[in-house]
Amino acid sequence: MIEIEPEPSAHKEQHSDVNSTIDFGLNDGHKEIATQLSSLRLECEDHGVELEQYQTERTLARIIELITKDLSEPYSIYTYRYFIHNWPYLCFMAKVEGEIVGAIVCKLDEHKKGSYRGYIAMLAVDKNHRRKKIGSSLVQKAIQTMIEHKCEEVVLETEITNQAALNLYQQLGFVRDKRLLKYYLNGVDAFRLKLWLK
């Protein structure tokens, strides 16, 4: 469930920078996607934005504040902790002059024997810092990290009325997989979007 601006784990390990060369010993499909992502200079950097991986719960309150403002449904603190404590390496923050102005929260689960599915649970950007490619850069960073952990597909849901989100994810290669009727508490349907990485 996401809203964005227009435009316990054996897998916890150190990750390369998003702009570094990637070769994780994965299949050709993974390598093609990884190469494309690694060749992309994160456009948010042109606006003085830096991306950081989640490190400490001292930043959790600000992440919750950002997401609560943007998302159509409320989450308890236990929901945030479920994602962030289990998959901290899939939570990234965007900062401008030290202030957190965007965040993405994801998870990675075993989908089929020996393969993994990524899930983008939350994505939000401060309204005063939109149109700086922060949302797309956070998604790219998260997907690259998922690829490092041999993720084979990524899924998410978004409101069918959120054309900005639909456009952004389509540009990143996601396709509409399913329509979920009255998925949100406000009665709005959702599209489940999926990106295949192999």
PDB file of C-alpha atoms in Angstrom:
ATOM      1  CA  MET A   1       0.000   0.000   0.000  1.00  0.00           C
ATOM      2  CA  ILE A   2       1.725   3.140  -1.128  1.00  0.00           C
ATOM      3  CA  GLU A   3       1.323   6.760  -2.034  1.00  0.00           C
ATOM      4  CA  ILE A   4       4.047   8.698  -3.821  1.00  0.00           C
ATOM      5  CA  GLU A   5       4.752  12.004  -5.483  1.00  0.00           C
ATOM      6  CA  PRO A   6       4.378  12.320  -9.234  1.00  0.00           C
ATOM      7  CA  GLU A   7       6.987  11.254 -11.240  1.00  0.00           C
ATOM      8  CA  PRO A   8      14.980 -12.212  11.049  1.00  0.00           C
ATOM      9  CA  SER A   9      17.057 -12.759   8.343  1.00  0.00           C
ATOM     10  CA  ALA A  10      19.871 -14.774   6.913  1.00  0.00           C
ATOM     11  CA  HIS A  11      19.917 -12.176   4.211  1.00  0.00           C
ATOM     12  CA  LYS A  12      21.281  -9.316   6.311  1.00  0.00           C
ATOM     13  CA  GLU A  13      24.639  -8.471   4.797  1.00  0.00           C
ATOM     14  CA  GLN A  14      26.682  -5.582   3.498  1.00  0.00           C
ATOM     15  CA  HIS A  15      25.570  -4.034   0.237  1.00  0.00           C
ATOM     16  CA  SER A  16      27.358  -2.268  -2.573  1.00  0.00           C
ATOM     17  CA  ASP A  17      26.649   1.338  -3.509  1.00  0.00           C
ATOM     18  CA  VAL A  18      23.896   1.772  -6.078  1.00  0.00           C
ATOM     19  CA  ASN A  19      26.325   3.120  -8.670  1.00  0.00           C
ATOM     20  CA  SER A  20      28.937   0.374  -8.321  1.00  0.00           C
ATOM     21  CA  THR A  21      29.435  -2.533 -10.708  1.00  0.00           C
ATOM     22  CA  ILE A  22      27.163  -5.429  -9.853  1.00  0.00           C
ATOM     23  CA  ASP A  23      27.877  -9.122 -10.333  1.00  0.00           C
ATOM     24  CA  PHE A  24      26.147 -11.336  -7.808  1.00  0.00           C
ATOM     25  CA  GLY A  25      26.503 -14.638  -9.606  1.00  0.00           C
ATOM     26  CA  LEU A  26      22.819 -14.522 -10.521  1.00  0.00           C
ATOM     27  CA  ASN A  27      21.056 -15.639 -13.674  1.00  0.00           C
ATOM     28  CA  ASP A  28      21.091 -13.607 -16.891  1.00  0.00           C
ATOM     29  CA  GLY A  29      17.741 -11.971 -16.128  1.00  0.00           C
ATOM     30  CA  HIS A  30      18.962 -10.722 -12.779  1.00  0.00           C
ATOM     31  CA  LYS A  31      22.202  -9.495 -14.329  1.00  0.00           C
ATOM     32  CA  GLU A  32      20.387  -7.535 -17.026  1.00  0.00           C
ATOM     33  CA  ILE A  33      18.172  -5.733 -14.505  1.00  0.00           C
ATOM     34  CA  ALA A  34      21.097  -5.214 -12.129  1.00  0.00           C
ATOM     35  CA  THR A  35      23.209  -3.739 -14.907  1.00  0.00           C
ATOM     36  CA  GLN A  36      20.438  -1.343 -15.860  1.00  0.00           C
ATOM     37  CA  LEU A  37      20.025  -0.196 -12.260  1.00  0.00           C
ATOM     38  CA  SER A  38      23.739   0.151 -11.626  1.00  0.00           C
ATOM     39  CA  SER A  39      24.138   2.279 -14.736  1.00  0.00           C
ATOM     40  CA  LEU A  40      21.507   4.736 -13.504  1.00  0.00           C
ATOM     41  CA  ARG A  41      22.838   7.689 -11.595  1.00  0.00           C
ATOM     42  CA  LEU A  42      20.185   8.407  -8.993  1.00  0.00           C
ATOM     43  CA  GLU A  43      18.552  11.571 -10.259  1.00  0.00           C
ATOM     44  CA  CYS A  44      17.733  12.757  -6.751  1.00  0.00           C
ATOM     45  CA  GLU A  45      21.450  13.430  -6.267  1.00  0.00           C
ATOM     46  CA  ASP A  46      21.109  16.376  -8.639  1.00  0.00           C
ATOM     47  CA  HIS A  47      18.875  17.996  -6.022  1.00  0.00           C
ATOM     48  CA  GLY A  48      21.238  17.529  -3.088  1.00  0.00           C
ATOM     49  CA  VAL A  49      19.435  14.422  -1.839  1.00  0.00           C
ATOM     50  CA  GLU A  50      21.315  11.559  -0.201  1.00  0.00           C
ATOM     51  CA  LEU A  51      19.963   8.053   0.379  1.00  0.00           C
ATOM     52  CA  GLU A  52      20.793   6.195   3.583  1.00  0.00           C
ATOM     53  CA  GLN A  53      19.946   2.740   4.855  1.00  0.00           C
ATOM     54  CA  TYR A  54      17.943   2.527   8.085  1.00  0.00           C
ATOM     55  CA  GLN A  55      20.269   2.228  11.087  1.00  0.00           C
ATOM     56  CA  THR A  56      18.528   3.153  14.326  1.00  0.00           C
ATOM     57  CA  GLU A  57      15.046   3.546  15.790  1.00  0.00           C
ATOM     58  CA  ARG A  58      15.859   7.206  16.471  1.00  0.00           C
ATOM     59  CA  THR A  59      14.724   7.825  12.886  1.00  0.00           C
ATOM     60  CA  LEU A  60      11.542   5.758  13.160  1.00  0.00           C
ATOM     61  CA  ALA A  61       9.337   8.598  14.420  1.00  0.00           C
ATOM     62  CA  ARG A  62      10.175  10.731  11.374  1.00  0.00           C
ATOM     63  CA  ILE A  63       9.565   7.821   8.992  1.00  0.00           C
ATOM     64  CA  ILE A  64       6.164   7.230  10.599  1.00  0.00           C
ATOM     65  CA  GLU A  65       5.334  10.939  10.355  1.00  0.00           C
ATOM     66  CA  LEU A  66       6.126  11.012   6.630  1.00  0.00           C
ATOM     67  CA  ILE A  67       4.201   7.875   5.803  1.00  0.00           C
ATOM     68  CA  THR A  68       1.175   8.750   7.955  1.00  0.00           C
ATOM     69  CA  LYS A  69       0.742  12.011   6.043  1.00  0.00           C
ATOM     70  CA  ASP A  70       0.867  10.343   2.637  1.00  0.00           C
ATOM     71  CA  LEU A  71      -0.789   6.966   2.943  1.00  0.00           C
ATOM     72  CA  SER A  72      -4.503   6.367   2.749  1.00  0.00           C
ATOM     73  CA  GLU A  73      -4.586   3.943   5.675  1.00  0.00           C
ATOM     74  CA  PRO A  74      -3.210   4.138   9.227  1.00  0.00           C
ATOM     75  CA  TYR A  75      -0.590   1.684  10.475  1.00  0.00           C
ATOM     76  CA  SER A  76       0.241   0.827  14.072  1.00  0.00           C
ATOM     77  CA  ILE A  77       3.811   1.152  15.279  1.00  0.00           C
ATOM     78  CA  TYR A  78       3.927  -2.640  15.390  1.00  0.00           C
ATOM     79  CA  THR A  79       3.453  -2.756  11.619  1.00  0.00           C
ATOM     80  CA  TYR A  80       6.407  -0.436  11.091  1.00  0.00           C
ATOM     81  CA  ARG A  81       8.541  -2.449  13.494  1.00  0.00           C
ATOM     82  CA  TYR A  82       7.566  -5.700  11.803  1.00  0.00           C
ATOM     83  CA  PHE A  83       8.996  -4.497   8.517  1.00  0.00           C
ATOM     84  CA  ILE A  84      11.920  -2.416   9.739  1.00  0.00           C
ATOM     85  CA  HIS A  85      13.188  -4.775  12.440  1.00  0.00           C
ATOM     86  CA  ASN A  86      13.003  -7.835  10.196  1.00  0.00           C
ATOM     87  CA  TRP A  87      14.270  -6.204   7.000  1.00  0.00           C
ATOM     88  CA  PRO A  88      16.245  -3.092   8.020  1.00  0.00           C
ATOM     89  CA  TYR A  89      18.419  -3.501   4.923  1.00  0.00           C
ATOM     90  CA  LEU A  90      15.298  -2.851   2.807  1.00  0.00           C
ATOM     91  CA  CYS A  91      14.396   0.424   4.499  1.00  0.00           C
ATOM     92  CA  PHE A  92      15.986   3.535   2.991  1.00  0.00           C
ATOM     93  CA  MET A  93      15.679   7.205   3.823  1.00  0.00           C
ATOM     94  CA  ALA A  94      16.210  10.246   1.619  1.00  0.00           C
ATOM     95  CA  LYS A  95      17.889  13.179   3.346  1.00  0.00           C
ATOM     96  CA  VAL A  96      18.371  16.834   2.474  1.00  0.00           C
ATOM     97  CA  GLU A  97      20.849  18.653   4.707  1.00  0.00           C
ATOM     98  CA  GLY A  98      20.359  15.969   7.342  1.00  0.00           C
ATOM     99  CA  GLU A  99      16.548  16.101   7.339  1.00  0.00           C
ATOM    100  CA  ILE A 100      14.644  12.953   6.382  1.00  0.00           C
ATOM    101  CA  VAL A 101      12.372  13.913   3.483  1.00  0.00           C
ATOM    102  CA  GLY A 102      11.494  10.504   2.068  1.00  0.00           C
ATOM    103  CA  ALA A 103      11.416   6.840   3.007  1.00  0.00           C
ATOM    104  CA  ILE A 104      10.744   3.417   1.550  1.00  0.00           C
ATOM    105  CA  VAL A 105       9.947   0.308   3.593  1.00  0.00           C
ATOM    106  CA  CYS A 106      10.078  -3.159   2.026  1.00  0.00           C
ATOM    107  CA  LYS A 107      10.406  -6.826   2.841  1.00  0.00           C
ATOM    108  CA  LEU A 108      11.727  -9.992   1.225  1.00  0.00           C
ATOM    109  CA  ASP A 109      10.162 -13.423   1.675  1.00  0.00           C
ATOM    110  CA  GLU A 110      10.821 -16.857   0.288  1.00  0.00           C
ATOM    111  CA  HIS A 111       8.342 -17.259  -2.547  1.00  0.00           C
ATOM    112  CA  LYS A 112       9.226 -20.589  -4.065  1.00  0.00           C
ATOM    113  CA  LYS A 113      11.895 -23.024  -3.019  1.00  0.00           C
ATOM    114  CA  GLY A 114      15.190 -21.222  -3.440  1.00  0.00           C
ATOM    115  CA  SER A 115      13.666 -17.974  -4.725  1.00  0.00           C
ATOM    116  CA  TYR A 116      12.497 -14.752  -3.117  1.00  0.00           C
ATOM    117  CA  ARG A 117       9.790 -12.149  -3.657  1.00  0.00           C
ATOM    118  CA  GLY A 118      10.222  -8.527  -2.669  1.00  0.00           C
ATOM    119  CA  TYR A 119       7.350  -6.384  -1.448  1.00  0.00           C
ATOM    120  CA  ILE A 120       7.231  -2.588  -1.374  1.00  0.00           C
ATOM    121  CA  ALA A 121       5.049  -1.830   1.623  1.00  0.00           C
ATOM    122  CA  MET A 122       5.393   1.930   2.072  1.00  0.00           C
ATOM    123  CA  LEU A 123       6.836   4.838   0.130  1.00  0.00           C
ATOM    124  CA  ALA A 124       6.442   8.498   0.981  1.00  0.00           C
ATOM    125  CA  VAL A 125       8.098  11.824   0.182  1.00  0.00           C
ATOM    126  CA  ASP A 126       7.670  15.137   1.990  1.00  0.00           C
ATOM    127  CA  LYS A 127       5.419  17.383  -0.110  1.00  0.00           C
ATOM    128  CA  ASN A 128       7.995  20.187   0.071  1.00  0.00           C
ATOM    129  CA  HIS A 129      10.593  17.994  -1.640  1.00  0.00           C
ATOM    130  CA  ARG A 130       8.604  16.418  -4.421  1.00  0.00           C
ATOM    131  CA  ARG A 131       9.519  16.474  -8.124  1.00  0.00           C
ATOM    132  CA  LYS A 132      13.148  15.784  -7.230  1.00  0.00           C
ATOM    133  CA  LYS A 133      13.062  12.118  -8.325  1.00  0.00           C
ATOM    134  CA  ILE A 134      13.240  11.035  -4.690  1.00  0.00           C
ATOM    135  CA  GLY A 135      10.466   8.459  -4.969  1.00  0.00           C
ATOM    136  CA  SER A 136      11.881   6.777  -8.065  1.00  0.00           C
ATOM    137  CA  SER A 137      15.398   6.823  -6.609  1.00  0.00           C
ATOM    138  CA  LEU A 138      14.220   5.132  -3.402  1.00  0.00           C
ATOM    139  CA  VAL A 139      12.457   2.442  -5.426  1.00  0.00           C
ATOM    140  CA  GLN A 140      15.559   1.853  -7.565  1.00  0.00           C
ATOM    141  CA  LYS A 141      17.739   1.573  -4.482  1.00  0.00           C
ATOM    142  CA  ALA A 142      15.372  -0.906  -2.843  1.00  0.00           C
ATOM    143  CA  ILE A 143      15.101  -3.052  -5.972  1.00  0.00           C
ATOM    144  CA  GLN A 144      18.855  -3.168  -6.366  1.00  0.00           C
ATOM    145  CA  THR A 145      19.204  -4.412  -2.799  1.00  0.00           C
ATOM    146  CA  MET A 146      16.533  -7.033  -3.415  1.00  0.00           C
ATOM    147  CA  ILE A 147      18.476  -8.225  -6.467  1.00  0.00           C
ATOM    148  CA  GLU A 148      21.545  -8.635  -4.285  1.00  0.00           C
ATOM    149  CA  HIS A 149      19.497 -11.092  -2.242  1.00  0.00           C
ATOM    150  CA  LYS A 150      18.430 -13.091  -5.315  1.00  0.00           C
ATOM    151  CA  CYS A 151      14.937 -11.639  -5.474  1.00  0.00           C
ATOM    152  CA  GLU A 152      13.095 -12.842  -8.575  1.00  0.00           C
ATOM    153  CA  GLU A 153      10.044 -10.572  -8.500  1.00  0.00           C
ATOM    154  CA  VAL A 154       8.763  -7.473  -6.710  1.00  0.00           C
ATOM    155  CA  VAL A 155       5.120  -6.683  -5.926  1.00  0.00           C
ATOM    156  CA  LEU A 156       3.140  -3.824  -4.401  1.00  0.00           C
ATOM    157  CA  GLU A 157      -0.366  -2.402  -4.293  1.00  0.00           C
ATOM    158  CA  THR A 158      -1.502   1.109  -5.085  1.00  0.00           C
ATOM    159  CA  GLU A 159      -4.862   2.834  -5.487  1.00  0.00           C
ATOM    160  CA  ILE A 160      -6.271   2.660  -8.991  1.00  0.00           C
ATOM    161  CA  THR A 161      -6.798   6.436  -8.783  1.00  0.00           C
ATOM    162  CA  ASN A 162      -3.118   7.132  -8.081  1.00  0.00           C
ATOM    163  CA  GLN A 163      -2.084   7.764 -11.665  1.00  0.00           C
ATOM    164  CA  ALA A 164       1.258   9.266 -10.636  1.00  0.00           C
ATOM    165  CA  ALA A 165       2.252   6.047  -8.887  1.00  0.00           C
ATOM    166  CA  LEU A 166       1.022   3.904 -11.750  1.00  0.00           C
ATOM    167  CA  ASN A 167       3.053   5.952 -14.223  1.00  0.00           C
ATOM    168  CA  LEU A 168       6.196   5.824 -12.111  1.00  0.00           C
ATOM    169  CA  TYR A 169       6.115   2.076 -11.649  1.00  0.00           C
ATOM    170  CA  GLN A 170       5.293   1.478 -15.286  1.00  0.00           C
ATOM    171  CA  GLN A 171       8.406   3.441 -16.211  1.00  0.00           C
ATOM    172  CA  LEU A 172      10.396   1.131 -13.919  1.00  0.00           C
ATOM    173  CA  GLY A 173       9.024  -1.974 -15.634  1.00  0.00           C
ATOM    174  CA  PHE A 174       6.121  -2.937 -13.352  1.00  0.00           C
ATOM    175  CA  VAL A 175       2.927  -4.287 -14.913  1.00  0.00           C
ATOM    176  CA  ARG A 176      -0.630  -4.516 -13.604  1.00  0.00           C
ATOM    177  CA  ASP A 177      -1.062  -8.040 -12.304  1.00  0.00           C
ATOM    178  CA  LYS A 178      -4.477  -7.932 -10.629  1.00  0.00           C
ATOM    179  CA  ARG A 179      -7.286  -5.569  -9.614  1.00  0.00           C
ATOM    180  CA  LEU A 180      -8.246  -5.869  -5.940  1.00  0.00           C
ATOM    181  CA  LEU A 181     -11.813  -4.723  -5.307  1.00  0.00           C
ATOM    182  CA  LYS A 182     -12.401  -2.360  -2.371  1.00  0.00           C
ATOM    183  CA  TYR A 183      -8.904  -3.105  -1.127  1.00  0.00           C
ATOM    184  CA  TYR A 184      -8.551   0.044   0.959  1.00  0.00           C
ATOM    185  CA  LEU A 185     -10.574   1.142   3.967  1.00  0.00           C
ATOM    186  CA  ASN A 186     -11.914   4.074   1.954  1.00  0.00           C
ATOM    187  CA  GLY A 187     -13.482   1.598  -0.483  1.00  0.00           C
ATOM    188  CA  VAL A 188     -11.110   2.338  -3.363  1.00  0.00           C
ATOM    189  CA  ASP A 189      -9.863  -0.544  -5.506  1.00  0.00           C
ATOM    190  CA  ALA A 190      -6.165  -1.311  -5.835  1.00  0.00           C
ATOM    191  CA  PHE A 191      -3.942  -2.571  -8.594  1.00  0.00           C
ATOM    192  CA  ARG A 192      -1.340  -5.142  -7.658  1.00  0.00           C
ATOM    193  CA  LEU A 193       1.775  -4.301  -9.640  1.00  0.00           C
ATOM    194  CA  LYS A 194       4.540  -6.754 -10.349  1.00  0.00           C
ATOM    195  CA  LEU A 195       8.096  -6.563 -11.659  1.00  0.00           C
ATOM    196  CA  TRP A 196       9.743  -9.770 -12.842  1.00  0.00           C
ATOM    197  CA  LEU A 197      13.513  -9.829 -12.407  1.00  0.00           C
ATOM    198  CA  LYS A 198      14.208 -12.989 -14.378  1.00  0.00           C
TER     199      LYS A 198
END
